[in-house]
């Protein structure tokens, strides 16, 4: 991961027509939701026909909304996906080798039963929601994304957790045919593959923690981690592992890729914290993709009311 050296984009979200239409429709949905069934309103929100992918059926969770979204083009062309490239514009050009159609997730370890479940089955069984979350990369850029997904806890509950379940490890599919950089081993590889990430069990079961299967109303673009990825909005973006196929529940702390690569710079927790600098740069501010000016970064990325309780007796500098 690098610090951004490029000049920021000048384009405002409101300059992009399809996002404008999308936002207008969201405003209407919000008004309807307030007038109608309360916080949640079931709907099949069609996205702009300009947005590729299959339209998903979901309800809009109006508890999670933001004044403006990062535009679709930026979310899908400024990516970190090292299985394809180190360059931000690499994954959108190279991820065509990913085949997300026939895909399942296996859950093993401290669960009542090991299960393997197909992504299409999850999409049809679990209630999909649109949640607009802030997303803050450890490199200092941020975005606001209308994810579509379901709570990770629904899936973990399906497998059933044992009393020894303390940590959860996630793994990206290991298939060098789909992910060309996985062909590189040892010192030739930029990072060790397959990519792995981890959460404490209470973090994994937290209602904010999503498994995303889409954004902007459509199935996930390949470069954003199709067909299914994690989204943990109060942590730095690298915790949100893409294209996962394996979840392992364990009693002890497990490895996570960036912590293996550089434990001094990337801790296991990696909660967004403006007061704890990265050893090479400050985390006090962030540049929203598409914005000219930086803005102040908030503790836990602005989700402190919901998540700070999980860390109340912890030294956040030590457990960074
Ligand atoms: N997951 C995998 N498998 N491989 C990766 O390289 N990069 C991480 C995270 N998940 C990464 C990954 C990092 S560093 C970030 S910031 C986010 O994905 C970027 O997500 P985005 O490209 O959708 O913005």
Tab-separated table of C-alpha atoms and ligand atoms in Angstrom:
chain	number	residue	atom	x	y	z
A	1	UNK	CA	0.000	0.000	0.000
A	2	UNK	CA	1.324	3.433	-0.883
A	3	UNK	CA	0.616	7.054	-0.141
A	4	UNK	CA	-1.276	8.780	-2.925
A	5	UNK	CA	1.106	10.875	-4.972
A	6	UNK	CA	-1.312	11.804	-7.770
A	7	UNK	CA	-3.211	15.067	-7.856
A	8	UNK	CA	-6.792	14.512	-6.706
A	9	UNK	CA	-9.573	14.378	-9.243
A	10	UNK	CA	-11.516	17.557	-9.812
A	11	UNK	CA	-14.825	15.976	-10.772
A	12	UNK	CA	-17.659	16.369	-8.281
A	13	UNK	CA	-20.157	13.629	-7.690
A	14	UNK	CA	-22.963	15.880	-8.911
A	15	UNK	CA	-21.214	16.238	-12.300
A	16	UNK	CA	-21.922	12.618	-13.109
A	17	UNK	CA	-25.380	12.093	-14.505
A	18	UNK	CA	-26.086	8.520	-13.504
A	19	UNK	CA	-25.135	9.122	-9.875
A	20	UNK	CA	-27.332	12.220	-9.894
A	21	UNK	CA	-30.298	10.178	-11.038
A	22	UNK	CA	-29.445	7.530	-8.493
A	23	UNK	CA	-29.274	10.051	-5.671
A	24	UNK	CA	-32.588	11.618	-6.664
A	25	UNK	CA	-34.194	8.202	-6.582
A	26	UNK	CA	-32.609	7.485	-3.189
A	27	UNK	CA	-34.022	10.717	-1.806
A	28	UNK	CA	-37.486	9.686	-3.007
A	29	UNK	CA	-37.017	6.250	-1.461
A	30	UNK	CA	-36.013	7.853	1.822
A	31	UNK	CA	-39.087	10.071	1.884
A	32	UNK	CA	-41.268	7.054	1.100
A	33	UNK	CA	-39.562	5.031	3.820
A	34	UNK	CA	-40.164	7.708	6.452
A	35	UNK	CA	-43.795	8.062	5.391
A	36	UNK	CA	-44.268	4.310	5.256
A	37	UNK	CA	-42.907	1.338	7.086
A	38	UNK	CA	-40.229	3.061	9.168
A	39	UNK	CA	-36.518	2.480	8.965
A	40	UNK	CA	-36.606	-0.392	6.487
A	41	UNK	CA	-38.592	-0.561	3.319
A	42	UNK	CA	-38.554	-3.597	1.078
A	43	UNK	CA	-38.058	-2.624	-2.514
A	44	UNK	CA	-36.440	-3.710	-5.715
A	45	UNK	CA	-34.473	-0.576	-6.400
A	46	UNK	CA	-33.382	-0.573	-10.018
A	47	UNK	CA	-30.019	1.038	-10.588
A	48	UNK	CA	-29.132	3.180	-13.568
A	49	UNK	CA	-29.047	1.162	-16.778
A	50	UNK	CA	-25.544	2.537	-17.335
A	51	UNK	CA	-24.234	0.520	-14.398
A	52	UNK	CA	-23.088	-2.977	-15.435
A	53	UNK	CA	-24.002	-6.142	-13.550
A	54	UNK	CA	-27.176	-7.927	-12.504
A	55	UNK	CA	-29.780	-5.927	-10.599
A	56	UNK	CA	-30.225	-7.145	-7.024
A	57	UNK	CA	-33.397	-7.163	-4.922
A	58	UNK	CA	-32.841	-5.444	-1.604
A	59	UNK	CA	-34.352	-3.210	1.020
A	60	UNK	CA	-32.860	0.140	1.770
A	61	UNK	CA	-31.591	0.530	5.314
A	62	UNK	CA	-32.099	4.231	5.896
A	63	UNK	CA	-30.156	4.079	9.171
A	64	UNK	CA	-27.027	4.204	7.019
A	65	UNK	CA	-27.033	7.105	4.634
A	66	UNK	CA	-24.708	9.916	3.611
A	67	UNK	CA	-25.192	13.283	1.936
A	68	UNK	CA	-23.414	12.204	-1.217
A	69	UNK	CA	-21.945	9.074	-2.732
A	70	UNK	CA	-18.587	8.598	-4.379
A	71	UNK	CA	-19.290	8.232	-8.054
A	72	UNK	CA	-19.438	4.780	-9.575
A	73	UNK	CA	-16.487	5.338	-11.903
A	74	UNK	CA	-14.171	6.198	-9.051
A	75	UNK	CA	-15.256	3.305	-6.856
A	76	UNK	CA	-14.623	0.904	-9.727
A	77	UNK	CA	-11.415	2.278	-11.254
A	78	UNK	CA	-9.392	3.258	-8.181
A	79	UNK	CA	-8.817	-0.088	-6.517
A	80	UNK	CA	-6.487	-2.108	-4.361
A	81	UNK	CA	-6.582	-5.741	-5.485
A	82	UNK	CA	-3.048	-7.118	-5.418
A	83	UNK	CA	-4.071	-10.435	-6.998
A	84	UNK	CA	-4.235	-8.399	-10.236
A	85	UNK	CA	-1.956	-5.396	-9.909
A	86	UNK	CA	-0.288	-2.932	-7.604
A	87	UNK	CA	-1.543	-0.025	-9.699
A	88	UNK	CA	-4.826	1.601	-8.702
A	89	UNK	CA	-6.141	1.443	-12.274
A	90	UNK	CA	-4.858	-2.136	-12.783
A	91	UNK	CA	-7.703	-4.240	-11.304
A	92	UNK	CA	-10.416	-2.624	-13.472
A	93	UNK	CA	-8.376	-3.513	-16.577
A	94	UNK	CA	-7.179	-6.968	-15.537
A	95	UNK	CA	-9.928	-8.537	-13.414
A	96	UNK	CA	-11.743	-10.006	-16.442
A	97	UNK	CA	-10.018	-13.344	-15.599
A	98	UNK	CA	-12.080	-13.617	-12.416
A	99	UNK	CA	-15.001	-16.050	-12.829
A	100	UNK	CA	-17.477	-15.210	-10.065
A	101	UNK	CA	-20.408	-17.328	-11.299
A	102	UNK	CA	-19.907	-20.709	-9.645
A	103	UNK	CA	-18.745	-19.669	-6.192
A	104	UNK	CA	-19.258	-20.884	-2.665
A	105	UNK	CA	-17.942	-20.176	0.824
A	106	UNK	CA	-16.797	-22.941	3.127
A	107	UNK	CA	-17.091	-22.411	6.890
A	108	UNK	CA	-14.911	-24.560	9.136
A	109	UNK	CA	-13.383	-24.647	12.614
A	110	UNK	CA	-15.221	-23.826	15.831
A	111	UNK	CA	-18.685	-24.230	14.346
A	112	UNK	CA	-21.418	-26.744	15.101
A	113	UNK	CA	-21.286	-27.987	11.524
A	114	UNK	CA	-18.887	-27.296	8.667
A	115	UNK	CA	-20.935	-25.900	5.822
A	116	UNK	CA	-20.364	-24.933	2.209
A	117	UNK	CA	-22.855	-22.488	0.842
A	118	UNK	CA	-23.265	-21.128	-2.653
A	119	UNK	CA	-23.286	-17.361	-3.129
A	120	UNK	CA	-26.535	-17.501	-5.133
A	121	UNK	CA	-28.147	-19.380	-2.266
A	122	UNK	CA	-26.991	-16.686	0.166
A	123	UNK	CA	-28.395	-14.006	-2.123
A	124	UNK	CA	-31.780	-15.721	-2.206
A	125	UNK	CA	-31.900	-16.755	1.486
A	126	UNK	CA	-30.523	-13.808	3.406
A	127	UNK	CA	-32.268	-10.419	3.428
A	128	UNK	CA	-30.219	-8.101	1.224
A	129	UNK	CA	-29.945	-4.466	2.250
A	130	UNK	CA	-28.446	-1.380	0.745
A	131	UNK	CA	-26.243	0.339	3.298
A	132	UNK	CA	-24.325	3.459	2.515
A	133	UNK	CA	-21.058	3.244	4.407
A	134	UNK	CA	-17.971	5.407	4.648
A	135	UNK	CA	-14.828	3.510	3.622
A	136	UNK	CA	-11.398	4.742	4.737
A	137	UNK	CA	-8.200	3.299	3.283
A	138	UNK	CA	-5.072	3.250	5.450
A	139	UNK	CA	-3.330	5.114	2.597
A	140	UNK	CA	-5.365	8.250	3.340
A	141	UNK	CA	-8.160	8.211	0.746
A	142	UNK	CA	-11.800	7.530	1.429
A	143	UNK	CA	-15.081	6.953	-0.335
A	144	UNK	CA	-18.788	6.591	0.352
A	145	UNK	CA	-20.251	3.424	-1.107
A	146	UNK	CA	-23.827	2.173	-1.462
A	147	UNK	CA	-23.079	-1.481	-0.703
A	148	UNK	CA	-25.672	-4.208	-1.104
A	149	UNK	CA	-25.213	-7.156	1.202
A	150	UNK	CA	-26.219	-8.932	4.378
A	151	UNK	CA	-24.813	-9.170	7.875
A	152	UNK	CA	-21.952	-11.633	8.259
A	153	UNK	CA	-23.608	-12.793	11.499
A	154	UNK	CA	-26.455	-14.392	9.479
A	155	UNK	CA	-23.971	-16.702	7.804
A	156	UNK	CA	-22.032	-17.504	10.978
A	157	UNK	CA	-25.279	-18.276	12.800
A	158	UNK	CA	-26.172	-20.709	10.043
A	159	UNK	CA	-23.007	-22.685	10.806
A	160	UNK	CA	-23.528	-22.236	14.567
A	161	UNK	CA	-20.659	-21.033	16.753
A	162	UNK	CA	-19.152	-23.202	19.503
A	163	UNK	CA	-18.162	-21.796	22.911
A	164	UNK	CA	-14.529	-21.813	21.691
A	165	UNK	CA	-15.198	-19.405	18.828
A	166	UNK	CA	-13.010	-16.364	19.526
A	167	UNK	CA	-11.616	-15.293	16.141
A	168	UNK	CA	-12.600	-15.552	12.499
A	169	UNK	CA	-10.236	-15.791	9.556
A	170	UNK	CA	-11.269	-15.066	5.972
A	171	UNK	CA	-9.437	-16.202	2.863
A	172	UNK	CA	-9.574	-15.082	-0.753
A	173	UNK	CA	-9.958	-17.836	-3.348
A	174	UNK	CA	-6.627	-19.390	-4.256
A	175	UNK	CA	-6.754	-19.839	-8.031
A	176	UNK	CA	-3.826	-18.426	-10.051
A	177	UNK	CA	-5.846	-18.934	-13.260
A	178	UNK	CA	-8.292	-16.288	-12.062
A	179	UNK	CA	-5.847	-14.220	-10.004
A	180	UNK	CA	-2.631	-13.977	-12.062
A	181	UNK	CA	-0.422	-12.462	-9.343
A	182	UNK	CA	-0.984	-15.606	-7.254
A	183	UNK	CA	1.372	-17.318	-9.724
A	184	UNK	CA	4.216	-15.402	-8.103
A	185	UNK	CA	5.690	-17.121	-5.078
A	186	UNK	CA	8.298	-16.258	-2.487
A	187	UNK	CA	10.345	-13.111	-3.048
A	188	UNK	CA	8.750	-12.602	-6.484
A	189	UNK	CA	5.325	-12.055	-4.917
A	190	UNK	CA	4.427	-8.560	-3.743
A	191	UNK	CA	2.474	-9.997	-0.841
A	192	UNK	CA	1.913	-13.581	0.292
A	193	UNK	CA	-1.134	-15.239	-1.273
A	194	UNK	CA	-3.854	-16.206	-0.681
A	195	UNK	CA	-4.882	-12.955	0.990
A	196	UNK	CA	-6.161	-13.583	4.519
A	197	UNK	CA	-7.810	-11.314	7.057
A	198	UNK	CA	-9.235	-11.692	10.521
A	199	UNK	CA	-11.679	-10.317	13.059
A	200	UNK	CA	-12.447	-10.984	16.685
A	201	UNK	CA	-15.711	-12.894	17.016
A	202	UNK	CA	-17.635	-9.930	18.488
A	203	UNK	CA	-16.455	-7.776	15.564
A	204	UNK	CA	-17.516	-10.467	13.104
A	205	UNK	CA	-20.962	-10.759	14.735
A	206	UNK	CA	-21.433	-6.987	14.940
A	207	UNK	CA	-24.464	-5.802	12.931
A	208	UNK	CA	-22.318	-3.284	11.016
A	209	UNK	CA	-20.138	-6.044	9.540
A	210	UNK	CA	-21.397	-6.865	6.075
A	211	UNK	CA	-20.812	-9.432	3.412
A	212	UNK	CA	-21.293	-7.395	0.276
A	213	UNK	CA	-22.527	-8.896	-2.971
A	214	UNK	CA	-23.149	-5.634	-4.783
A	215	UNK	CA	-22.832	-1.882	-5.055
A	216	UNK	CA	-24.922	0.795	-6.707
A	217	UNK	CA	-27.769	-1.729	-6.843
A	218	UNK	CA	-25.974	-4.254	-9.051
A	219	UNK	CA	-23.764	-7.310	-8.453
A	220	UNK	CA	-20.203	-6.490	-7.382
A	221	UNK	CA	-17.791	-5.520	-10.147
A	222	UNK	CA	-14.894	-7.971	-10.370
A	223	UNK	CA	-12.337	-5.346	-9.365
A	224	UNK	CA	-14.294	-4.652	-6.161
A	225	UNK	CA	-14.181	-8.274	-5.032
A	226	UNK	CA	-16.880	-10.209	-6.886
A	227	UNK	CA	-18.863	-12.175	-6.077
A	228	UNK	CA	-18.612	-11.593	-2.311
A	229	UNK	CA	-16.418	-9.519	-0.027
A	230	UNK	CA	-16.255	-8.328	3.529
A	231	UNK	CA	-17.039	-4.714	4.510
A	232	UNK	CA	-16.031	-3.533	7.994
A	233	UNK	CA	-16.653	0.225	7.880
A	234	UNK	CA	-14.926	1.234	11.125
A	235	UNK	CA	-11.630	-0.407	10.125
A	236	UNK	CA	-9.069	0.489	7.471
A	237	UNK	CA	-10.062	-0.809	4.054
A	238	UNK	CA	-7.498	-3.604	3.877
A	239	UNK	CA	-9.524	-5.568	6.457
A	240	UNK	CA	-12.355	-5.747	3.894
A	241	UNK	CA	-11.108	-8.835	2.085
A	242	UNK	CA	-12.324	-9.455	-1.461
A	243	UNK	CA	-13.519	-12.545	-3.376
A	244	UNK	CA	-13.526	-14.806	-0.349
A	245	UNK	CA	-14.147	-18.558	-0.354
A	246	UNK	CA	-13.212	-19.692	3.120
A	247	UNK	CA	-14.134	-18.643	6.656
A	248	UNK	CA	-12.375	-20.383	9.534
A	249	UNK	CA	-13.535	-19.854	13.111
A	250	UNK	CA	-10.887	-20.479	15.762
A	251	UNK	CA	-10.024	-20.189	19.414
A	252	UNK	CA	-6.778	-18.326	18.797
A	253	UNK	CA	-5.741	-15.245	16.836
A	254	UNK	CA	-5.018	-16.044	13.208
A	255	UNK	CA	-2.800	-14.480	10.544
A	256	UNK	CA	-3.784	-11.480	8.435
A	257	UNK	CA	-1.887	-10.565	5.283
A	258	UNK	CA	-0.720	-7.019	6.020
A	259	UNK	CA	0.183	-7.932	9.570
A	260	UNK	CA	2.422	-10.702	8.175
A	261	UNK	CA	3.946	-8.320	5.627
A	262	UNK	CA	4.689	-5.541	8.112
A	263	UNK	CA	3.469	-5.980	11.711
A	264	UNK	CA	4.962	-2.640	12.764
A	265	UNK	CA	2.793	-0.759	10.280
A	266	UNK	CA	-0.404	-2.852	10.104
A	267	UNK	CA	-1.926	-4.150	13.326
A	268	UNK	CA	-4.543	-6.856	13.675
A	269	UNK	CA	-7.245	-4.401	14.772
A	270	UNK	CA	-6.613	-1.575	12.310
A	271	UNK	CA	-9.519	0.462	13.593
A	272	UNK	CA	-9.660	3.870	11.917
A	273	UNK	CA	-7.996	6.219	14.379
A	274	UNK	CA	-6.881	9.773	13.533
A	275	UNK	CA	-4.738	9.867	16.681
A	276	UNK	CA	-2.572	6.891	15.860
A	277	UNK	CA	-0.315	7.711	12.935
A	278	UNK	CA	0.910	5.155	10.480
A	279	UNK	CA	4.703	5.032	11.055
A	280	UNK	CA	5.185	6.783	7.694
A	281	UNK	CA	2.262	9.234	7.580
A	282	UNK	CA	-0.426	10.893	9.683
A	283	UNK	CA	-3.951	9.462	9.790
A	284	UNK	CA	-5.520	12.726	10.974
A	285	UNK	CA	-7.003	13.566	7.571
A	286	UNK	CA	-8.290	11.816	4.489
A	287	UNK	CA	-8.979	12.789	0.906
A	288	UNK	CA	-12.399	11.667	-0.304
A	289	UNK	CA	-12.047	10.321	-3.862
A	290	UNK	CA	-13.136	13.101	-6.186
A	291	UNK	CA	-12.714	15.906	-3.629
A	292	UNK	CA	-10.099	18.613	-3.786
A	293	UNK	CA	-9.753	19.233	-0.063
A	294	UNK	CA	-8.938	16.797	2.679
A	295	UNK	CA	-11.293	16.348	5.617
A	296	UNK	CA	-10.713	15.292	9.203
A	297	UNK	CA	-10.793	11.591	9.853
A	298	UNK	CA	-13.117	10.491	12.636
A	299	UNK	CA	-12.363	7.899	15.290
A	300	UNK	CA	-13.742	4.510	14.172
A	301	UNK	CA	-14.501	6.228	10.876
A	302	UNK	CA	-17.515	7.938	12.504
A	303	UNK	CA	-19.058	4.691	13.807
A	304	UNK	CA	-17.896	5.130	17.434
A	305	UNK	CA	-21.426	5.128	18.877
A	306	UNK	CA	-21.923	1.649	17.515
A	307	UNK	CA	-18.504	0.063	18.000
A	308	UNK	CA	-16.414	1.901	20.637
A	309	UNK	CA	-17.885	-0.276	23.400
A	310	UNK	CA	-16.075	-3.304	21.995
A	311	UNK	CA	-12.719	-1.674	22.762
A	312	UNK	CA	-13.471	0.187	25.993
A	313	UNK	CA	-10.788	-1.461	28.119
A	314	UNK	CA	-8.150	-1.524	25.425
A	315	UNK	CA	-5.185	0.714	24.787
A	316	UNK	CA	-5.861	1.705	21.182
A	317	UNK	CA	-2.239	2.736	20.636
A	318	UNK	CA	-0.958	-0.655	21.656
A	319	UNK	CA	-3.759	-2.566	19.974
A	320	UNK	CA	-3.606	-0.591	16.755
B	1	LIG	N1	-8.668	-8.202	-0.775
B	1	LIG	C1	-7.844	-8.953	-1.538
B	1	LIG	N2	-8.127	-10.238	-1.726
B	1	LIG	N3	-6.728	-8.429	-2.135
B	1	LIG	C2	-6.367	-7.120	-1.961
B	1	LIG	O1	-5.339	-6.676	-2.496
B	1	LIG	N4	-6.902	-4.993	-0.879
B	1	LIG	C3	-7.491	-4.414	0.332
B	1	LIG	C4	-8.986	-4.725	0.444
B	1	LIG	N5	-9.239	-6.116	0.162
B	1	LIG	C5	-7.208	-6.309	-1.141
B	1	LIG	C6	-8.380	-6.889	-0.585
B	1	LIG	C7	-7.277	-2.970	0.404
B	1	LIG	S1	-5.672	-2.472	0.736
B	1	LIG	C8	-8.280	-2.070	0.250
B	1	LIG	S2	-8.065	-0.429	0.569
B	1	LIG	C9	-9.613	-2.496	-0.221
B	1	LIG	O2	-9.679	-3.905	-0.504
B	1	LIG	C10	-9.942	-1.738	-1.491
B	1	LIG	O3	-11.245	-2.027	-1.901
B	1	LIG	P1	-11.775	-1.345	-3.243
B	1	LIG	O4	-10.794	-1.641	-4.323
B	1	LIG	O5	-13.120	-1.938	-3.497
B	1	LIG	O6	-11.832	0.131	-2.960
